[in-house]
Amino acid sequence: MQVKITKKFVDGVQPLTKDTFFWDETLKGFGLKVTPAGSKIYIVQYRTAGGRRGKLCRFTIGKHGSPWAPDQARNEAQKLLGLVASGNDPAAERSAMKKSITVSELCDQYLLDGVGTKKQSTIDTDRGRINRHIVPLLGKMRVKDLSAAHVTKFLKDVADGKTAKIEKTKKRGKAVVKGGKGTATRTVGLLGGILTYAKKAGIIDQNPVTGVKRYSDQKCNRFLSKTEMSKLGEILRTLEDQEVNPAAITIIRLLSVTGARLGEIQNLKWSEFDQKARLLRLMDSKTGQKTLPLNRAAFDLLNDWVRRHSDPNSTYMFASDRTEGSYSGTMKVWKKVRKMLGDEKLRLHDLRHSFASFAIEAGASIHVVKELLGHKDIATTQRYTHLEESPIREASDRIGEVVFSAFELQVSRRRNNA
């Protein structure tokens, strides 16, 4: 379909059930592709030397939006068509360039264009693994030369601590990079995703990560006992008496009684607390928008915080004293808490696991726990299935006693009648 490709046309065109092409009526070969998902992509179509016998090629300029608007895309198309007229093949040259791209360059491209709908926190984690493991060990290699053998060696090198180091993160902060089997497995998983992106982009034909056997990724799921949870409560009361930041103490208590993630509570906004419905209506969490029902303990904690710290000028319930954002010092206080608890490896996230274990102990099913924790997929909640054994066994024992008692009663009656 021939049209005049203008900003008004591009903004207004609607996607159909298959790719649709629109060709500019003023510049032959310059076009717009609209995908069923709504992507609008500027392209150039041309034939290589040889006239009608030449190979028909299509070159992607870029997606509509910054930096590509119709005028900028048209100018780029004119340049490309000029190169074609001079006997060049831009598509072949780009393909050759792709084939020579290094792993480091691919990672930069992936972080810019391949992360899709990943949340910023996940992208930051990816960037850390890329900069600390992938680039140091594989960065200079050309992607097309990467083999399964290279991936296997990379896996072993990270597991053996070859990338271990201590690096500065902020003015006074530091990150301890240890490596290990878990890190190796997760980083190879990320590398596989990056290479899948490369395959879709036409840089490689096969993903060398496919088929590489990784270490079992046994994430540490630590569960606090009732005794430990009681001790945690005492520690928090002690720190409260010592006038440790009240926001951190309240956040840790809320994490314990809700099973929420740190970011969901630490970044909580006043507008997300629905007192009437006794809910948190989280606009953004790891799994997107989420409604979190509040039990009585959590509801009372939040109401007490509202009563003592309500600030109509603040967006966040736990506002920072130094910036306009939310409070971010919970981890600093948590390090002090876990030292007093006698377990310096205990993570804040382990409070979430503990909440799930207490829920199952109280008789909640895996499906109920899934909803409480806000998991999108029941498979994520399956890690807690072994915890069901205790209440199930107890229930089975109670039922068995009742049945056996009834059975013994019948036997006794028969003996008496005999």
Coordinates of C-alpha atoms in Angstrom, one line a residue:
M1 CA 0.0 0.0 0.0
Q2 CA 1.5 3.4 -1.1
V3 CA 1.0 6.3 1.3
K4 CA 2.7 9.4 2.4
I5 CA 4.6 8.4 5.5
T6 CA 4.2 11.3 7.9
K7 CA 4.1 11.4 11.7
K8 CA 0.4 11.8 11.6
F9 CA 0.0 8.7 9.5
V10 CA 2.5 6.6 11.6
D11 CA 0.8 7.7 14.9
G12 CA -2.6 6.8 13.6
V13 CA -2.0 3.5 11.8
Q14 CA -3.5 0.5 13.6
P15 CA -2.1 -3.0 13.6
L16 CA -3.8 -5.9 11.9
T17 CA -3.6 -9.7 12.4
K18 CA -0.3 -10.0 10.4
D19 CA 2.6 -7.8 9.4
T20 CA 1.4 -4.9 7.2
F21 CA 3.7 -2.9 4.9
F22 CA 3.2 0.7 3.8
W23 CA 5.5 2.2 1.1
D24 CA 6.2 5.9 0.8
E25 CA 4.8 7.4 -2.3
T26 CA 7.6 10.0 -2.6
L27 CA 10.8 7.8 -1.9
K28 CA 10.7 4.5 -3.6
G29 CA 11.9 1.7 -1.3
F30 CA 11.2 3.5 1.9
G31 CA 8.6 1.9 4.0
L32 CA 6.9 1.2 7.3
K33 CA 6.2 -2.2 8.8
V34 CA 3.4 -2.5 11.4
T35 CA 3.4 -5.8 13.4
P36 CA 0.3 -7.4 15.0
A37 CA 1.8 -6.4 18.4
G38 CA 1.7 -2.7 17.3
S39 CA 5.4 -2.2 16.6
K40 CA 6.1 0.4 13.9
I41 CA 9.4 -0.2 12.1
Y42 CA 11.0 1.9 9.3
I43 CA 12.6 -0.2 6.6
V44 CA 14.3 0.1 3.2
Q45 CA 13.7 -2.4 0.4
Y46 CA 16.0 -2.7 -2.6
R47 CA 17.6 -5.0 -5.1
T48 CA 21.3 -5.7 -5.3
A49 CA 23.3 -5.1 -8.5
G50 CA 21.7 -6.8 -11.5
G51 CA 18.4 -5.0 -11.8
R52 CA 15.4 -7.3 -11.6
R53 CA 17.7 -10.3 -11.4
G54 CA 19.3 -8.9 -8.3
K55 CA 18.5 -10.2 -4.8
L56 CA 15.6 -8.5 -3.1
C57 CA 16.8 -7.2 0.3
R58 CA 15.1 -5.6 3.2
F59 CA 17.0 -3.4 5.7
T60 CA 15.6 -2.4 9.1
I61 CA 16.3 1.3 9.9
G62 CA 14.7 1.2 13.4
K63 CA 11.5 1.5 15.4
H64 CA 9.3 4.5 15.4
G65 CA 10.1 6.8 18.3
S66 CA 13.3 8.4 19.5
P67 CA 15.6 8.7 17.5
W68 CA 13.5 7.6 14.5
A69 CA 10.7 9.8 13.3
P70 CA 9.5 9.8 9.7
D71 CA 11.8 12.6 8.6
Q72 CA 14.9 11.1 10.2
A73 CA 14.1 7.6 8.9
R74 CA 13.5 9.0 5.3
N75 CA 16.9 10.8 5.4
E76 CA 18.5 7.5 6.5
A77 CA 16.7 5.6 3.8
Q78 CA 18.0 8.1 1.2
K79 CA 21.6 7.5 2.4
L80 CA 21.1 3.7 2.2
L81 CA 19.6 3.8 -1.3
G82 CA 22.5 6.0 -2.4
L83 CA 24.9 3.3 -1.2
V84 CA 22.9 0.7 -3.1
A85 CA 23.1 2.8 -6.3
S86 CA 26.9 2.8 -5.8
G87 CA 27.0 -1.0 -5.8
N88 CA 26.9 -1.6 -2.0
D89 CA 24.7 -4.0 -0.1
P90 CA 23.8 -2.4 3.4
A91 CA 22.0 -5.6 4.6
A92 CA 25.0 -7.8 3.8
E93 CA 27.4 -5.3 5.4
R94 CA 25.3 -5.2 8.5
S95 CA 25.2 -9.0 8.6
A96 CA 29.0 -9.2 8.4
M97 CA 29.2 -6.6 11.2
K98 CA 26.9 -8.7 13.3
K99 CA 29.0 -11.8 12.7
S100 CA 32.1 -9.9 14.1
I101 CA 30.4 -8.6 17.3
T102 CA 32.1 -9.4 20.6
V103 CA 30.4 -10.8 23.6
S104 CA 31.0 -7.5 25.4
E105 CA 29.3 -5.6 22.6
L106 CA 26.4 -8.0 22.5
C107 CA 25.9 -7.5 26.2
D108 CA 25.7 -3.8 25.8
Q109 CA 23.2 -4.2 22.9
Y110 CA 21.1 -6.7 25.1
L111 CA 20.9 -4.3 28.0
L112 CA 19.8 -1.5 25.6
D113 CA 17.3 -3.4 23.5
G114 CA 16.9 -7.0 24.7
V115 CA 15.6 -6.8 28.3
G116 CA 12.0 -6.5 27.2
T117 CA 9.6 -6.0 30.1
K118 CA 12.1 -6.9 32.8
K119 CA 11.9 -4.7 35.9
Q120 CA 14.7 -2.3 36.6
S121 CA 15.8 -4.3 39.7
T122 CA 16.2 -7.4 37.5
I123 CA 18.1 -5.4 34.8
D124 CA 20.5 -4.1 37.5
T125 CA 21.1 -7.7 38.6
D126 CA 21.7 -8.7 35.0
R127 CA 24.2 -5.8 34.6
G128 CA 26.0 -6.9 37.7
R129 CA 26.5 -10.5 36.4
I130 CA 27.5 -9.2 33.0
N131 CA 30.1 -6.8 34.4
R132 CA 31.5 -9.1 37.1
H133 CA 31.5 -12.5 35.3
I134 CA 30.6 -12.5 31.6
V135 CA 32.6 -9.6 30.3
P136 CA 35.8 -10.4 32.3
L137 CA 35.9 -14.0 31.1
L138 CA 34.2 -13.9 27.7
G139 CA 33.9 -10.3 26.7
K140 CA 36.7 -10.2 24.1
M141 CA 35.5 -13.3 22.2
R142 CA 33.5 -12.9 19.0
V143 CA 29.9 -14.2 19.6
K144 CA 30.0 -16.4 16.5
D145 CA 33.1 -18.2 17.9
L146 CA 31.5 -19.1 21.2
S147 CA 31.0 -22.8 21.6
A148 CA 29.4 -25.2 24.2
A149 CA 33.0 -25.9 25.4
H150 CA 33.6 -22.3 26.1
V151 CA 30.3 -22.1 28.1
T152 CA 31.2 -25.2 30.1
K153 CA 34.6 -23.7 31.0
F154 CA 33.0 -20.4 31.9
L155 CA 30.6 -22.2 34.2
K156 CA 33.5 -24.0 36.0
D157 CA 35.6 -20.8 36.2
V158 CA 32.8 -18.8 37.9
A159 CA 32.1 -21.7 40.2
D160 CA 35.8 -22.0 41.1
G161 CA 35.8 -18.2 42.0
K162 CA 38.0 -17.0 39.1
T163 CA 35.9 -13.8 39.0
A164 CA 36.0 -13.3 42.8
K165 CA 36.9 -9.8 43.9
I166 CA 35.9 -6.9 46.2
E167 CA 34.8 -3.8 44.3
K168 CA 33.7 -0.4 45.3
T169 CA 30.0 0.4 44.7
K170 CA 29.6 3.8 46.2
K171 CA 31.8 6.3 47.9
R172 CA 32.1 4.1 51.0
G173 CA 30.3 0.9 49.8
K174 CA 31.7 -2.3 48.5
A175 CA 30.5 -5.5 46.8
V176 CA 32.0 -8.9 47.6
V177 CA 32.0 -11.0 44.4
K178 CA 32.5 -14.6 45.4
G179 CA 31.4 -16.8 42.5
G180 CA 30.3 -20.3 43.4
K181 CA 28.1 -22.9 41.8
G182 CA 24.8 -21.0 42.4
T183 CA 26.2 -17.9 40.8
A184 CA 27.7 -19.9 38.0
T185 CA 24.4 -21.5 37.2
R186 CA 22.4 -18.3 37.3
T187 CA 25.0 -16.4 35.2
V188 CA 25.0 -19.1 32.5
G189 CA 21.2 -18.9 32.5
L190 CA 21.5 -15.1 31.8
L191 CA 24.1 -15.8 29.1
G192 CA 21.7 -18.2 27.5
G193 CA 19.1 -15.5 27.4
I194 CA 21.5 -13.0 25.9
L195 CA 22.5 -15.6 23.2
T196 CA 18.8 -16.3 22.5
Y197 CA 18.5 -12.6 21.8
A198 CA 21.6 -12.8 19.5
K199 CA 20.0 -15.7 17.6
K200 CA 16.8 -13.8 17.1
A201 CA 18.9 -10.9 15.8
G202 CA 20.6 -13.1 13.3
I203 CA 24.0 -12.9 14.9
I204 CA 24.3 -16.6 15.5
D205 CA 22.4 -19.7 14.2
Q206 CA 22.6 -21.8 17.3
N207 CA 22.7 -21.0 21.0
P208 CA 25.9 -22.6 22.5
V209 CA 24.3 -22.6 26.0
T210 CA 21.7 -25.2 24.9
G211 CA 22.6 -28.6 26.3
V212 CA 25.3 -27.4 28.7
K213 CA 24.7 -29.2 32.0
R214 CA 24.7 -26.7 34.9
Y215 CA 25.1 -27.2 38.7
S216 CA 21.9 -27.7 40.7
D217 CA 20.8 -24.2 41.7
Q218 CA 19.9 -24.9 45.3
K219 CA 18.8 -21.5 46.5
C220 CA 19.1 -21.1 50.3
N221 CA 15.6 -21.2 51.7
R222 CA 16.0 -20.5 55.4
F223 CA 13.0 -20.7 57.7
L224 CA 13.0 -19.2 61.2
S225 CA 11.6 -21.3 63.9
K226 CA 9.0 -20.0 66.4
T227 CA 11.8 -19.6 69.0
E228 CA 13.9 -17.6 66.5
M229 CA 10.9 -15.5 65.6
S230 CA 10.3 -14.8 69.2
K231 CA 13.9 -13.8 69.7
L232 CA 13.7 -11.5 66.6
G233 CA 10.7 -9.7 68.3
E234 CA 12.8 -9.2 71.4
I235 CA 15.7 -7.8 69.4
L236 CA 13.5 -5.4 67.6
R237 CA 12.0 -4.2 70.9
T238 CA 15.6 -3.7 72.3
L239 CA 16.6 -1.7 69.2
E240 CA 13.4 0.3 69.5
D241 CA 14.4 1.2 73.1
Q242 CA 17.8 2.2 71.8
E243 CA 16.1 4.6 69.4
V244 CA 17.2 2.9 66.2
N245 CA 15.4 4.2 63.1
P246 CA 11.7 3.4 63.7
A247 CA 11.1 3.0 59.9
A248 CA 13.5 0.1 59.7
I249 CA 12.0 -1.6 62.7
T250 CA 8.5 -1.2 61.4
I251 CA 9.5 -2.4 58.0
I252 CA 11.1 -5.6 59.4
R253 CA 8.0 -6.3 61.5
L254 CA 5.8 -5.8 58.5
L255 CA 8.0 -8.2 56.4
S256 CA 7.6 -10.8 59.1
V257 CA 3.8 -10.7 59.3
T258 CA 3.0 -10.2 55.6
G259 CA 5.6 -12.2 53.6
A260 CA 6.0 -9.2 51.4
R261 CA 9.2 -8.4 49.5
L262 CA 11.4 -5.6 50.9
G263 CA 10.8 -3.2 48.0
E264 CA 7.0 -3.6 48.4
I265 CA 7.1 -2.4 52.0
Q266 CA 10.1 0.0 51.9
N267 CA 8.7 1.8 48.9
L268 CA 5.1 1.8 50.1
K269 CA 3.1 4.9 49.2
W270 CA 0.4 6.4 51.4
S271 CA -2.0 6.1 48.5
E272 CA -1.5 2.3 48.4
F273 CA -2.8 1.7 51.9
D274 CA -6.5 1.1 51.8
Q275 CA -7.6 1.3 55.4
K276 CA -11.3 0.7 54.7
A277 CA -10.7 -2.5 52.8
R278 CA -7.7 -3.5 54.9
L279 CA -5.5 -4.0 51.9
L280 CA -2.3 -2.8 50.3
R281 CA -3.0 -1.9 46.6
L282 CA 0.6 -2.1 45.3
M283 CA 0.9 -0.3 42.0
D284 CA 4.3 -1.9 41.2
S285 CA 5.9 -5.1 42.5
K286 CA 8.1 -7.8 41.1
T287 CA 5.0 -9.3 39.5
G288 CA 3.3 -6.0 38.5
Q289 CA 0.2 -4.6 40.2
K290 CA -0.7 -6.6 43.3
T291 CA -3.3 -6.6 46.1
L292 CA -2.0 -7.7 49.4
P293 CA -4.6 -8.5 52.2
L294 CA -3.5 -7.3 55.6
N295 CA -3.9 -9.6 58.6
R296 CA -4.7 -8.0 62.0
A297 CA -1.0 -7.7 63.0
A298 CA 0.0 -5.9 59.8
F299 CA -3.0 -3.7 59.8
D300 CA -2.3 -2.6 63.4
L301 CA 1.3 -1.9 62.6
L302 CA 0.4 0.3 59.7
N303 CA -2.3 2.1 61.6
D304 CA 0.1 2.8 64.4
W305 CA 2.7 4.2 61.9
V306 CA 0.0 6.4 60.3
R307 CA -1.0 7.7 63.7
R308 CA 2.6 8.6 64.6
H309 CA 4.2 9.5 61.3
S310 CA 1.6 10.6 58.9
D311 CA 3.0 13.3 56.6
P312 CA 0.6 14.9 54.0
N313 CA 3.6 16.3 52.1
S314 CA 5.3 12.9 51.5
T315 CA 4.5 10.4 48.8
Y316 CA 6.0 7.5 50.7
M317 CA 4.9 6.0 53.9
F318 CA 8.5 5.4 55.0
A319 CA 10.1 8.6 53.6
S320 CA 13.8 9.3 53.5
D321 CA 15.1 12.1 55.7
R322 CA 17.8 12.9 53.1
T323 CA 16.1 12.7 49.7
E324 CA 12.6 13.0 48.3
G325 CA 12.4 9.2 47.8
S326 CA 11.6 6.4 50.2
Y327 CA 13.7 5.2 53.2
S328 CA 16.5 2.9 52.1
G329 CA 18.3 2.0 55.3
T330 CA 16.6 -1.2 56.3
M331 CA 19.5 -3.4 55.2
K332 CA 21.9 -1.5 57.5
V333 CA 19.7 -2.1 60.5
W334 CA 19.0 -5.8 59.4
K335 CA 22.8 -6.5 59.6
K336 CA 22.7 -5.4 63.2
V337 CA 19.6 -7.5 63.8
R338 CA 21.0 -10.8 62.4
K339 CA 24.3 -10.3 64.3
M340 CA 22.3 -10.1 67.5
L341 CA 20.2 -13.1 66.4
G342 CA 23.5 -15.1 65.9
D343 CA 23.1 -15.8 62.2
E344 CA 25.0 -13.3 60.0
K345 CA 23.9 -15.1 56.8
L346 CA 20.2 -14.7 57.5
R347 CA 18.6 -12.6 54.7
L348 CA 15.7 -10.3 55.0
H349 CA 14.1 -12.4 52.2
D350 CA 14.1 -15.4 54.6
L351 CA 11.3 -13.6 56.5
R352 CA 9.2 -14.2 53.4
H353 CA 10.1 -17.9 53.4
S354 CA 9.3 -18.1 57.2
F355 CA 5.9 -16.5 56.6
A356 CA 5.1 -19.2 54.1
S357 CA 6.3 -22.0 56.4
F358 CA 4.1 -20.6 59.3
A359 CA 1.1 -20.3 56.9
I360 CA 1.5 -24.0 55.9
E361 CA 1.9 -25.0 59.5
A362 CA -1.4 -23.3 60.2
G363 CA -3.1 -25.4 57.6
A364 CA -3.0 -23.2 54.5
S365 CA -2.7 -25.0 51.2
I366 CA 0.0 -24.3 48.6
H367 CA -2.6 -22.5 46.5
V368 CA -3.5 -20.2 49.4
V369 CA 0.2 -19.5 50.0
K370 CA 0.6 -18.7 46.3
E371 CA -2.0 -15.9 46.7
L372 CA -0.6 -14.7 50.0
L373 CA 2.9 -14.3 48.5
G374 CA 1.7 -13.0 45.1
H375 CA 3.3 -15.6 43.0
K376 CA 2.2 -15.6 39.3
D377 CA 3.0 -19.3 38.8
I378 CA 2.2 -22.1 41.2
A379 CA 5.6 -23.6 40.3
T380 CA 7.3 -20.9 42.2
T381 CA 5.3 -21.8 45.3
Q382 CA 6.1 -25.5 44.9
R383 CA 9.4 -25.0 46.9
Y384 CA 7.2 -25.1 50.0
T385 CA 5.5 -28.4 49.3
H386 CA 7.7 -30.3 51.6
L387 CA 6.5 -28.1 54.5
E388 CA 3.0 -29.6 54.0
E389 CA 4.2 -32.9 55.2
S390 CA 4.0 -31.9 58.9
P391 CA 0.4 -30.7 59.1
I392 CA -0.7 -33.5 56.7
R393 CA 1.1 -36.1 58.8
E394 CA -0.5 -34.7 62.0
A395 CA -3.9 -34.7 60.4
S396 CA -3.4 -38.3 59.2
D397 CA -2.3 -39.3 62.7
R398 CA -5.5 -37.8 64.2
I399 CA -7.7 -39.4 61.6
G400 CA -5.9 -42.7 62.1
E401 CA -6.5 -42.6 65.9
V402 CA -10.2 -42.0 65.4
V403 CA -10.5 -44.8 62.8
F404 CA -8.4 -47.2 64.9
S405 CA -10.4 -46.4 68.0
A406 CA -13.6 -47.1 66.2
F407 CA -12.1 -50.3 64.8
E408 CA -11.0 -51.4 68.3
L409 CA -14.4 -50.6 69.7
Q410 CA -16.1 -52.9 67.1
V411 CA -13.6 -55.7 67.9
S412 CA -14.2 -55.4 71.6
R413 CA -17.9 -55.6 71.2
R414 CA -17.6 -58.7 69.1
R415 CA -15.4 -60.4 71.7
N416 CA -17.9 -59.5 74.4
N417 CA -20.8 -60.9 72.4
A418 CA -18.9 -64.1 71.8

